[in-house]
mmCIF file of C-alpha atoms in Angstrom:
data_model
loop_
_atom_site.group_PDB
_atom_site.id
_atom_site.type_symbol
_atom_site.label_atom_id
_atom_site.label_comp_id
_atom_site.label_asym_id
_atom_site.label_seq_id
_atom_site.Cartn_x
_atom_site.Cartn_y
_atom_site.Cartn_z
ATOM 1 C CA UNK A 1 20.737 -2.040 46.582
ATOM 2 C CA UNK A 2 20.725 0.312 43.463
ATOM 3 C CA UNK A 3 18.277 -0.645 40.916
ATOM 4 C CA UNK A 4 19.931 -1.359 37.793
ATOM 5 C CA UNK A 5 17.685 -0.347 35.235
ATOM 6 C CA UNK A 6 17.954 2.604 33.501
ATOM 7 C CA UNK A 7 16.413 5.773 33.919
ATOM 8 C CA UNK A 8 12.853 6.878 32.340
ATOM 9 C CA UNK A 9 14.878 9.907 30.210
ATOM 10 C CA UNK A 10 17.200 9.418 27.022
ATOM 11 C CA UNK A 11 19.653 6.598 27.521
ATOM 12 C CA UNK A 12 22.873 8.527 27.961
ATOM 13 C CA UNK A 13 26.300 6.808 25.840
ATOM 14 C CA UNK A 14 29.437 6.681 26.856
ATOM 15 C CA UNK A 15 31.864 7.921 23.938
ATOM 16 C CA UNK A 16 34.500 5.448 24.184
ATOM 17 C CA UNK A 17 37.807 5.902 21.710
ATOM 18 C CA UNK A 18 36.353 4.726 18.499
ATOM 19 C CA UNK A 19 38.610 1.866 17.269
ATOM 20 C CA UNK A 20 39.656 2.945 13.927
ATOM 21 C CA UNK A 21 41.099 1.016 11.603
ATOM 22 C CA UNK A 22 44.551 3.114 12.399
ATOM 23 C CA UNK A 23 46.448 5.936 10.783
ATOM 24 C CA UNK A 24 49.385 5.721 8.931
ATOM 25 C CA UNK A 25 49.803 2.414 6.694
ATOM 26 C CA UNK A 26 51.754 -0.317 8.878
ATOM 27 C CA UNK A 27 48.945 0.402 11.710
ATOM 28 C CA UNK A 28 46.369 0.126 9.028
ATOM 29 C CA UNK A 29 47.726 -3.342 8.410
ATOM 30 C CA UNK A 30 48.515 -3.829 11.734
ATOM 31 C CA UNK A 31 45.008 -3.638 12.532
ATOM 32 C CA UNK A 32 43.756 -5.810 10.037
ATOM 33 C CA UNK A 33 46.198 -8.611 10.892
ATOM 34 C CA UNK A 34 44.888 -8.250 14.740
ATOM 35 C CA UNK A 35 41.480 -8.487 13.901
ATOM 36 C CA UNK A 36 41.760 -11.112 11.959
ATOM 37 C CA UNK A 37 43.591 -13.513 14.517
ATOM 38 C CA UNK A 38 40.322 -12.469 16.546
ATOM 39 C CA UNK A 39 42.874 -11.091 19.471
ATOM 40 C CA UNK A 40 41.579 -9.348 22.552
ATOM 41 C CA UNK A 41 40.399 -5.467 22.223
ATOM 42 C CA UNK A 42 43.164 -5.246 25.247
ATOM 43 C CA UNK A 43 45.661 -6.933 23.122
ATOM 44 C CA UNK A 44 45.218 -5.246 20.141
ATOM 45 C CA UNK A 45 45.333 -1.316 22.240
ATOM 46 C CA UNK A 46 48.817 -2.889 23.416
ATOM 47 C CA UNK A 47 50.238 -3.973 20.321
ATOM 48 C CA UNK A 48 49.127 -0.435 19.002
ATOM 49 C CA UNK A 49 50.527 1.530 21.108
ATOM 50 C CA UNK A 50 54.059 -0.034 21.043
ATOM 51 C CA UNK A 51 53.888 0.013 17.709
ATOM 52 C CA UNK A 52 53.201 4.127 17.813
ATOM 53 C CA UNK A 53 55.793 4.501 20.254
ATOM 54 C CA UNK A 54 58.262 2.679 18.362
ATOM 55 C CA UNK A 55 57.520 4.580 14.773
ATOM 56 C CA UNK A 56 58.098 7.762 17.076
ATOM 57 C CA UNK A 57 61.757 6.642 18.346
ATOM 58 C CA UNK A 58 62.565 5.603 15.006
ATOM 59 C CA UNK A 59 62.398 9.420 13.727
ATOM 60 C CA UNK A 60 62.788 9.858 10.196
ATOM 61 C CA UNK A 61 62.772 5.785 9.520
ATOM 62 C CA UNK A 62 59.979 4.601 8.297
ATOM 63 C CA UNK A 63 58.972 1.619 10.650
ATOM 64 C CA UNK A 64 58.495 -1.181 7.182
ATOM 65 C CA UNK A 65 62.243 -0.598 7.249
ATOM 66 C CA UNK A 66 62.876 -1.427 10.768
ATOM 67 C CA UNK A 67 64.442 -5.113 11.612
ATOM 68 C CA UNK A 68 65.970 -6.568 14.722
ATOM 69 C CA UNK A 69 68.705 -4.138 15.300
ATOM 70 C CA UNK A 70 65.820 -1.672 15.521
ATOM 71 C CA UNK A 71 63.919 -3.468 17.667
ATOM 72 C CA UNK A 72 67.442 -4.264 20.345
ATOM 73 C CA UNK A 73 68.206 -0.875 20.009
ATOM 74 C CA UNK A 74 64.774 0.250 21.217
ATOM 75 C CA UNK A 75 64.611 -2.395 24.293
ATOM 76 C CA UNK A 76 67.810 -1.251 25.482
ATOM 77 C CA UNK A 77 66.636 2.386 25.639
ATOM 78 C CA UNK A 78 63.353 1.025 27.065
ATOM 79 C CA UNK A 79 65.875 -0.901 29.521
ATOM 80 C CA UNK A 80 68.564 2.411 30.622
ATOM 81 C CA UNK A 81 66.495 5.662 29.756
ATOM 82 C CA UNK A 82 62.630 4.319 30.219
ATOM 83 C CA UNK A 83 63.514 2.114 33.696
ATOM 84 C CA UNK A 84 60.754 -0.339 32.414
ATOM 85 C CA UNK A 85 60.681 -3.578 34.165
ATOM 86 C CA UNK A 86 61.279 -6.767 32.549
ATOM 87 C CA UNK A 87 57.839 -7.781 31.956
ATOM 88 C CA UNK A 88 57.098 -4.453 30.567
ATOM 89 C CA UNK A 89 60.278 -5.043 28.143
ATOM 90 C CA UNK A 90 58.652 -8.631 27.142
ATOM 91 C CA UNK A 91 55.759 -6.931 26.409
ATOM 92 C CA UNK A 92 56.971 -4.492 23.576
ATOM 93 C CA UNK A 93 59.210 -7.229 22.152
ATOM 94 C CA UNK A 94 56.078 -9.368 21.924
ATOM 95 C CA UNK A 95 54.542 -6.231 20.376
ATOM 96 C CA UNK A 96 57.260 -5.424 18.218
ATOM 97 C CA UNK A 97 57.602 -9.108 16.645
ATOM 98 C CA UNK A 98 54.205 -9.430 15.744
ATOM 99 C CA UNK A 99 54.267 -6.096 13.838
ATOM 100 C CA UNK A 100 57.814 -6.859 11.865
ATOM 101 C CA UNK A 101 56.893 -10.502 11.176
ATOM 102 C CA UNK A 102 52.729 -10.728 10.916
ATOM 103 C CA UNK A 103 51.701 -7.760 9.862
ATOM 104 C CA UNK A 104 54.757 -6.784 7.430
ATOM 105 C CA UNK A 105 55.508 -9.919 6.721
ATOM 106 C CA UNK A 106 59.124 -9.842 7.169
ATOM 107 C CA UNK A 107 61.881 -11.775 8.929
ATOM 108 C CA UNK A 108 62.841 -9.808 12.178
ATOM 109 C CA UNK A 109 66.416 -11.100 12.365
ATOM 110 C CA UNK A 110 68.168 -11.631 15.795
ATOM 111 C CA UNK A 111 66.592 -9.811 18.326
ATOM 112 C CA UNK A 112 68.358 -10.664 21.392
ATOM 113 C CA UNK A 113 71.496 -9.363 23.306
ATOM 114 C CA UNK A 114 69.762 -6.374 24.354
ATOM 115 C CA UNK A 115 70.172 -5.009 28.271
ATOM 116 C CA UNK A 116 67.064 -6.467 30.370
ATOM 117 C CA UNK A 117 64.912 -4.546 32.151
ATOM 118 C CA UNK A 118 64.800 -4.250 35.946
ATOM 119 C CA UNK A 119 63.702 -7.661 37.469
ATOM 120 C CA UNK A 120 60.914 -7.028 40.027
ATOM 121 C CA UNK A 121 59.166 -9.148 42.368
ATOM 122 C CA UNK A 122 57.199 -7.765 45.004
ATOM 123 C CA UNK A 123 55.305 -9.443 48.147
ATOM 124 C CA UNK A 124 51.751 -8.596 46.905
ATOM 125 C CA UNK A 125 49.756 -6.413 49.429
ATOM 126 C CA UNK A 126 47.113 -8.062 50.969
ATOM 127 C CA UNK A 127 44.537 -6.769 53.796
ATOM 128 C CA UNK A 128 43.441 -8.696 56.662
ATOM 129 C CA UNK A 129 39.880 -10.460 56.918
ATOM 130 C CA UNK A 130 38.965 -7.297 58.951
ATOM 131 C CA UNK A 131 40.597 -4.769 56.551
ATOM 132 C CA UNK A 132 38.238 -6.338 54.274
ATOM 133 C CA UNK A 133 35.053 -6.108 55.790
ATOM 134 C CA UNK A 134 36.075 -2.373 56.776
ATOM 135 C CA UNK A 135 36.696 -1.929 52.703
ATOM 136 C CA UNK A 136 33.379 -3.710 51.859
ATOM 137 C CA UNK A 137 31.542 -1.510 54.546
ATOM 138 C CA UNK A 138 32.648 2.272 52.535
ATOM 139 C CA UNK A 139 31.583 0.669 49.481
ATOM 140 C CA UNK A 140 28.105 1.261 47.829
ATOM 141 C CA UNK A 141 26.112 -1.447 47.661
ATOM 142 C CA UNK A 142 26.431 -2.166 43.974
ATOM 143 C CA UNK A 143 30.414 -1.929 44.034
ATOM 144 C CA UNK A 144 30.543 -3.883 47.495
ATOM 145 C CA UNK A 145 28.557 -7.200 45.644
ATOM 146 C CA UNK A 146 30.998 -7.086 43.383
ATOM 147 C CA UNK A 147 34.147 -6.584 45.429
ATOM 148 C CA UNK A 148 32.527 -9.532 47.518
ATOM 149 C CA UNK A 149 32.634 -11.480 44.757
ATOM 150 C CA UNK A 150 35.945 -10.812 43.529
ATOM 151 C CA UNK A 151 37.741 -11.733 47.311
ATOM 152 C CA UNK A 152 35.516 -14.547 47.392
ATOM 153 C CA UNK A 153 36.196 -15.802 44.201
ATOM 154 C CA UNK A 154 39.694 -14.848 43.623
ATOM 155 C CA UNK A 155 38.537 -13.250 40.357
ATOM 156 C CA UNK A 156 41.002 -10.862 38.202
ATOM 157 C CA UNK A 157 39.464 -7.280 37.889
ATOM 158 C CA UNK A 158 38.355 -8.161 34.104
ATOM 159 C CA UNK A 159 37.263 -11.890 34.772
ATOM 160 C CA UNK A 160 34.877 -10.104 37.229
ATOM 161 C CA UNK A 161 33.715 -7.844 34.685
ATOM 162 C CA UNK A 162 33.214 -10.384 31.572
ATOM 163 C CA UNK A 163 31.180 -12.907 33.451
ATOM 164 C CA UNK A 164 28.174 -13.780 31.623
ATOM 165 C CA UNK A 165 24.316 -14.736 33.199
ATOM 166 C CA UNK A 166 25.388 -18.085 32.608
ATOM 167 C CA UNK A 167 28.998 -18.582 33.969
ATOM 168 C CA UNK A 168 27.176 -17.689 37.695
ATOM 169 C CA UNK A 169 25.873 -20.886 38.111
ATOM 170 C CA UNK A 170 24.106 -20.977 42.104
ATOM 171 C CA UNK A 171 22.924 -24.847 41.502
ATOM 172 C CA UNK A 172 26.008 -26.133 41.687
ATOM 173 C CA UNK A 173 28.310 -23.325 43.455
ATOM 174 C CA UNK A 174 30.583 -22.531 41.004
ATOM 175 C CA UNK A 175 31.752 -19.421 38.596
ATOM 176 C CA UNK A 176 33.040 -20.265 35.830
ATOM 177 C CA UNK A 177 35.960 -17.546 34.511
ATOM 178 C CA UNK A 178 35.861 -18.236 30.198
ATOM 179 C CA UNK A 179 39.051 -17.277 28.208
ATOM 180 C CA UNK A 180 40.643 -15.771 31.704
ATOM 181 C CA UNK A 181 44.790 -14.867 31.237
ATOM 182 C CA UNK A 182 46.221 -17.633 28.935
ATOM 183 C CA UNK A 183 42.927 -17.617 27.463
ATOM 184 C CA UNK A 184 42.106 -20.523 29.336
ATOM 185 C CA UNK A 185 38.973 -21.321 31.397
ATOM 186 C CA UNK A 186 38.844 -22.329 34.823
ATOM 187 C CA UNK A 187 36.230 -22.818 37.519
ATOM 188 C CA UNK A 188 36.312 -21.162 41.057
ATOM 189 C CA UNK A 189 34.037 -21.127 43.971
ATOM 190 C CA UNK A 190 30.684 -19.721 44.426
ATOM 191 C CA UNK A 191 30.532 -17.975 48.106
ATOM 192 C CA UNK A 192 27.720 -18.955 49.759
ATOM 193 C CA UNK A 193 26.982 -15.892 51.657
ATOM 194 C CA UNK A 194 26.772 -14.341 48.781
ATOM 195 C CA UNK A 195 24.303 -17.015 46.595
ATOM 196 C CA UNK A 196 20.829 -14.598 47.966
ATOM 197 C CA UNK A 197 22.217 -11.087 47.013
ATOM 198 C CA UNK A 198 23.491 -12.246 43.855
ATOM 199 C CA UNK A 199 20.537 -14.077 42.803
ATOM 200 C CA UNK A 200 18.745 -11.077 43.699
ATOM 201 C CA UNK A 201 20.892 -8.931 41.346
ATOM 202 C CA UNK A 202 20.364 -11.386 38.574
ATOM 203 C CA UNK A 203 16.465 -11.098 38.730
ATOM 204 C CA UNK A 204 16.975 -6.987 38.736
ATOM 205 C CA UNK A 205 19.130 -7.517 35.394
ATOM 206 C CA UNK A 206 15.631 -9.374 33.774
ATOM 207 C CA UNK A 207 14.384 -5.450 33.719
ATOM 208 C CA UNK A 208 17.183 -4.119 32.249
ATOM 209 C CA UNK A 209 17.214 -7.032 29.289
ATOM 210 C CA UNK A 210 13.854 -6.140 29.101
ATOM 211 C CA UNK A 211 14.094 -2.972 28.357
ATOM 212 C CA UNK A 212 16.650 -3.735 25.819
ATOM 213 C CA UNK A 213 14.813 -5.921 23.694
ATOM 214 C CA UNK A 214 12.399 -3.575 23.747
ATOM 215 C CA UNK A 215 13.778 -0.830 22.977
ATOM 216 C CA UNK A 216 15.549 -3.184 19.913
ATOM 217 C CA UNK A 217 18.931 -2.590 21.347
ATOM 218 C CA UNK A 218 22.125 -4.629 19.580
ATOM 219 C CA UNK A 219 23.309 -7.716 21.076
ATOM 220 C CA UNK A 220 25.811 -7.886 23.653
ATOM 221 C CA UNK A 221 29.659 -8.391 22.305
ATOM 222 C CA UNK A 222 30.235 -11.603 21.802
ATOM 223 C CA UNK A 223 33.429 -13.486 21.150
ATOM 224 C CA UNK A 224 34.136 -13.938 17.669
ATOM 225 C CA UNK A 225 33.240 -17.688 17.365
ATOM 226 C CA UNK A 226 30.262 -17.582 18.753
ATOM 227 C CA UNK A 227 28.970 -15.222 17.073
ATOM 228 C CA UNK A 228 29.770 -16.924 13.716
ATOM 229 C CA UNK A 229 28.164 -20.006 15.380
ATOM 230 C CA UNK A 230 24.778 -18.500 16.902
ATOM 231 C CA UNK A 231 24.598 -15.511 15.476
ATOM 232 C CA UNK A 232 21.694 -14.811 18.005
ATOM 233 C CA UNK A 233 23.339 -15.111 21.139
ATOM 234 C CA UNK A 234 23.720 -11.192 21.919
ATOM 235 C CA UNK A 235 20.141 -11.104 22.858
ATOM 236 C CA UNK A 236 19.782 -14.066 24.785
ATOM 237 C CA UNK A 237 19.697 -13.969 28.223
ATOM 238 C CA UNK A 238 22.199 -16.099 29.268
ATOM 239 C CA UNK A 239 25.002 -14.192 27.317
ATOM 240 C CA UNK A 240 23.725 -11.194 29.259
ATOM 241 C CA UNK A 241 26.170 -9.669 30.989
ATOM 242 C CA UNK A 242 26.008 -9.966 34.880
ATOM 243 C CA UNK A 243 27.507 -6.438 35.785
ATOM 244 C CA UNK A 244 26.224 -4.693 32.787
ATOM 245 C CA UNK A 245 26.818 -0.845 32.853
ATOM 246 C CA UNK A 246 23.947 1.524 32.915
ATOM 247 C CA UNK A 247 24.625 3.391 30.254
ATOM 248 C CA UNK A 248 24.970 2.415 26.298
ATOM 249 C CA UNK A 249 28.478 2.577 25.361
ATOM 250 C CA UNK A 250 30.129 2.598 21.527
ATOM 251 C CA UNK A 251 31.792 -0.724 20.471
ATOM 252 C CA UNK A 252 35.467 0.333 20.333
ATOM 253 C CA UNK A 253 35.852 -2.247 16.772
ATOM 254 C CA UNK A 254 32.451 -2.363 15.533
ATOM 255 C CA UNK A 255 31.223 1.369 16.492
ATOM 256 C CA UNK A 256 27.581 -0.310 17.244
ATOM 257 C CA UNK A 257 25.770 1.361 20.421
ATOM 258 C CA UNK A 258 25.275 -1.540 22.753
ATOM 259 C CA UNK A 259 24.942 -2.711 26.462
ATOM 260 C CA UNK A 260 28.564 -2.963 27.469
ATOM 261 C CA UNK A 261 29.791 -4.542 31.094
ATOM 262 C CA UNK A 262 30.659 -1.866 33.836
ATOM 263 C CA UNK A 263 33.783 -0.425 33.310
ATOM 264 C CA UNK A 264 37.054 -1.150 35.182
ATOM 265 C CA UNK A 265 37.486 2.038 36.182
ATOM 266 C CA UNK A 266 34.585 2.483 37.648
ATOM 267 C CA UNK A 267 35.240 -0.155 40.714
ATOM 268 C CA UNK A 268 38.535 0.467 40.870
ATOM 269 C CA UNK A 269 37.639 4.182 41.650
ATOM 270 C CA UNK A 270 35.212 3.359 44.121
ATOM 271 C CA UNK A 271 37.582 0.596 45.823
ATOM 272 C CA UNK A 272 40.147 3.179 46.235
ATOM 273 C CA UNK A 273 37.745 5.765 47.788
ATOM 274 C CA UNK A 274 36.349 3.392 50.140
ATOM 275 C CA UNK A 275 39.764 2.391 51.258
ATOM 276 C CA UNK A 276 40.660 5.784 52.293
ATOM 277 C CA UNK A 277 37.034 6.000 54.129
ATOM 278 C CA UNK A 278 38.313 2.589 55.660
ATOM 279 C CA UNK A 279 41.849 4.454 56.403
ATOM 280 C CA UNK A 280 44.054 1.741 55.308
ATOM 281 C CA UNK A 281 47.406 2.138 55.456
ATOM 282 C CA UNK A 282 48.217 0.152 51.994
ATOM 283 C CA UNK A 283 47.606 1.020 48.831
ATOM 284 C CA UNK A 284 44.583 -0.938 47.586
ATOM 285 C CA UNK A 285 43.256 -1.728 44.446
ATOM 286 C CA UNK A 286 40.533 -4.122 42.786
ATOM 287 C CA UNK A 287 43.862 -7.211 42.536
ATOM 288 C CA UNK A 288 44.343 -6.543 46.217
ATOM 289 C CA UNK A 289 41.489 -8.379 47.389
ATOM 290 C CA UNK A 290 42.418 -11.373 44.541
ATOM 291 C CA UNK A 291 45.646 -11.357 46.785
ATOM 292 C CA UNK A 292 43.971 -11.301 49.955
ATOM 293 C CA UNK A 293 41.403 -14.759 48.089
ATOM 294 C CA UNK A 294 44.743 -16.465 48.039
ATOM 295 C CA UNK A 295 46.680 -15.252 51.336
ATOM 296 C CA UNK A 296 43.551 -16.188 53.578
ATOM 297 C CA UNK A 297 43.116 -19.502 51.677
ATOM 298 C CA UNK A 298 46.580 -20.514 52.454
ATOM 299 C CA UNK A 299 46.524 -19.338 55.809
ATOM 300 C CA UNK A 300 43.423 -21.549 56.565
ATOM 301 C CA UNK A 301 45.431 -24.702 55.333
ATOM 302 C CA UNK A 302 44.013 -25.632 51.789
ATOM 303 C CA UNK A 303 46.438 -26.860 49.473
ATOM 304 C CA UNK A 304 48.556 -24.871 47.450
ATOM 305 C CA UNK A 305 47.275 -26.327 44.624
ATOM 306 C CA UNK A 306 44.126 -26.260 45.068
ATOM 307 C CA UNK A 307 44.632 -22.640 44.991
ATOM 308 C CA UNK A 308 47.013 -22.700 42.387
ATOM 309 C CA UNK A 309 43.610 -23.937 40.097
ATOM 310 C CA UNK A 310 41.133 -21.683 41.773
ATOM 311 C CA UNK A 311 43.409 -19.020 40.539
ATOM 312 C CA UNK A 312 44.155 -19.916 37.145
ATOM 313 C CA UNK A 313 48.102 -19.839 37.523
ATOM 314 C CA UNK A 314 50.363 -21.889 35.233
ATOM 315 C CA UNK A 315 52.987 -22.241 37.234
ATOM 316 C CA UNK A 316 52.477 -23.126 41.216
ATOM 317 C CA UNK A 317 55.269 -20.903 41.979
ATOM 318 C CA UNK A 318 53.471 -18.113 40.898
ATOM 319 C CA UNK A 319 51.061 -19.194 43.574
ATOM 320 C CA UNK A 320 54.289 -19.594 46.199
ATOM 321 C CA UNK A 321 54.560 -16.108 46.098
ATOM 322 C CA UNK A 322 51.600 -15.665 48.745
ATOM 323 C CA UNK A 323 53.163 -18.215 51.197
ATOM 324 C CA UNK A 324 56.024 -15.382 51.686
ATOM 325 C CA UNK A 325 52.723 -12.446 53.476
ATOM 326 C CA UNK A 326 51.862 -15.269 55.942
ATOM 327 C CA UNK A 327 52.650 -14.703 59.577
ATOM 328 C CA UNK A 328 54.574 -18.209 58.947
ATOM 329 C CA UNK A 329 55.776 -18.901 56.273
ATOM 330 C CA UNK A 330 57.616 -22.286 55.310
ATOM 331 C CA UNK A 331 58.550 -23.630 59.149
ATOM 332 C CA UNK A 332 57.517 -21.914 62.311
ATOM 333 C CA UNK A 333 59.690 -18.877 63.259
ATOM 334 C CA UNK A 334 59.166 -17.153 66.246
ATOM 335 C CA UNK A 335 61.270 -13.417 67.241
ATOM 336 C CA UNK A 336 63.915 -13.925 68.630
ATOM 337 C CA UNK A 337 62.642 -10.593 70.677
ATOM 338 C CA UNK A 338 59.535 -12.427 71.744
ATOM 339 C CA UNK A 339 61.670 -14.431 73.560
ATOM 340 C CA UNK A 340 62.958 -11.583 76.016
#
């Protein structure tokens, strides 16, 4: 497996977007208001962007004049002449509310009546327990531990990336996923197959953190209250993260140069070269193989609920969904051209 220290030359940086503090005056503020409710970098480039996109379909009107006509007007374009879907809809009126009525402070009116966007729900793709090892098998090593651990864990592309030294916990055969969609924290299960590679990972990352602390690096990013509660944490090892990228990389709010975990794009790259190499038919990204976690789970009997938790979902018929890709789903039905 790659060694994951970094190389004897310079440390190279990755020049991520700076996060300003925004451009005209309601982003300004808008920015402000964000970081002050301590919301997610992810959040926060959302909430952004709408609001940019919005300011340019208003034209000429300046967006601390907009209200909720604005904002049913712009939906229903988003709806007819943008074909978003409804969840993409939900997610600019979220957007747009926050800007109106937190950071300008005013009332948005009556926002509803506008045309919804297309309703989709599609059968998730999911590969078979041999389209997976095929996928795993193109993969370097480095990407393949943690696609393993993603299908084995059920893990969300970013829950992968934000686990911490401490949230793999091989005593009692668990990983625990902190402030995971919801912002809530859950615990899945730690495959055993994969407890000796892992732990072997873990002791390469005591070379990288020592060659951070040597070399006096900032802390790792830290959520907001624990940071104001141990101040100290960034350079402990447990907050360390467990796929930490090679390179430094520029703190999007802070600009400080620090360790930063790999970045999504990275595996998601390498899981869609490797499933061409595999010659899949689907198309296959870094979720498929949280799909496949809950199809093959399913499929070997547990209890939909017991996946339902293992997956963090709010709602078990979010989890129902992945009864619908088994060979059988609900009662037994057999072709009626097997029969011939």
């Amino acid at each position: 497996m790659d060694q994951i220290a970094p190389p004897a030359e310079p440390v190279q940086v990755i020049r991520i977007e700076r996060g300003d503090q925004g451009g005209p005056p309601w982003e300004q503020r808008m920015v402000a208001v964000l970081r002050t409710r301590q919301l997610k970098w992810r959040t926060e480039e959302a909430y952004r962007g709408w609001g940019r996109r919005f300011a340019r379909w208003l034209g000429d009107k300046p967006v601390e004049e907009a209200g909720g006509d604005d904002i049913r007007r712009y939906l229903e374009h988003l709806a007819v002449e943008g074909k978003v879907s409804a969840s993409t809809q939900r997610q600019a009126l979220n957007a747009l509310i926050f800007l109106v009525r937190e950071t300008l402070g005013r009332d948005p009116g009556d926002c509803t009546g506008y045309r919804p966007g297309r309703a989709t729900r599609r059968i998730p793709v999911v590969l078979s327990q041999r389209e997976c090892q095929a996928l795993f098998a193109q993969l370097p090593d480095h990407h393949r531990l943690m696609a393993q651990l993603m299908y084995g864990a059920g893990l969300r592309l970013m829950e992968l990336l934000r686990l911490r030294i401490q949230d793999v916990q091989f005593e009692q055969g668990i990983v625990i996923v902190r402030q995971g969609k919801g912002g809530k924290d859950r615990v899945s299960v730690l495959p055993e197959s994969l407890r000796a590679p892992l732990m072997e990972h873990r002791e390469r990352l005591r070379l990288l953190f020592a060659e951070d602390r040597r070399a006096d690096l900032p802390g790792v990013w830290l959520p907001p209250a624990v940071e104001n509660k141990i101040p100290t944490a960034g350079v402990q090892w447990a907050w360390q993260w467990f796929f930490p990228s090679r390179q430094l990389a520029i703190d999007p709010r802070s600009g400080i140069q620090r360790r930063h975990h790999i970045q999504d794009a990275a595996l998601q790259n390498a899981v869609r070269k490797a499933a061409r190499a595999a010659h899949l038919s689907q198309r296959v990204t870094p979720h498929t193989l949280r799909h496949s976690f809950a199809t093959h789970l399913l499929a070997g009997g547990a209890d939909i609920r017991t996946v339902q938790e293992l997956l963090g979902h709010a709602d078990v018929t979010t989890t129902m969904i992945y009864t619908h890709v088994l060979n059988r789903p609900g009662l037994a039905v057999r072709s009626p051209l097997d029969n011939l």
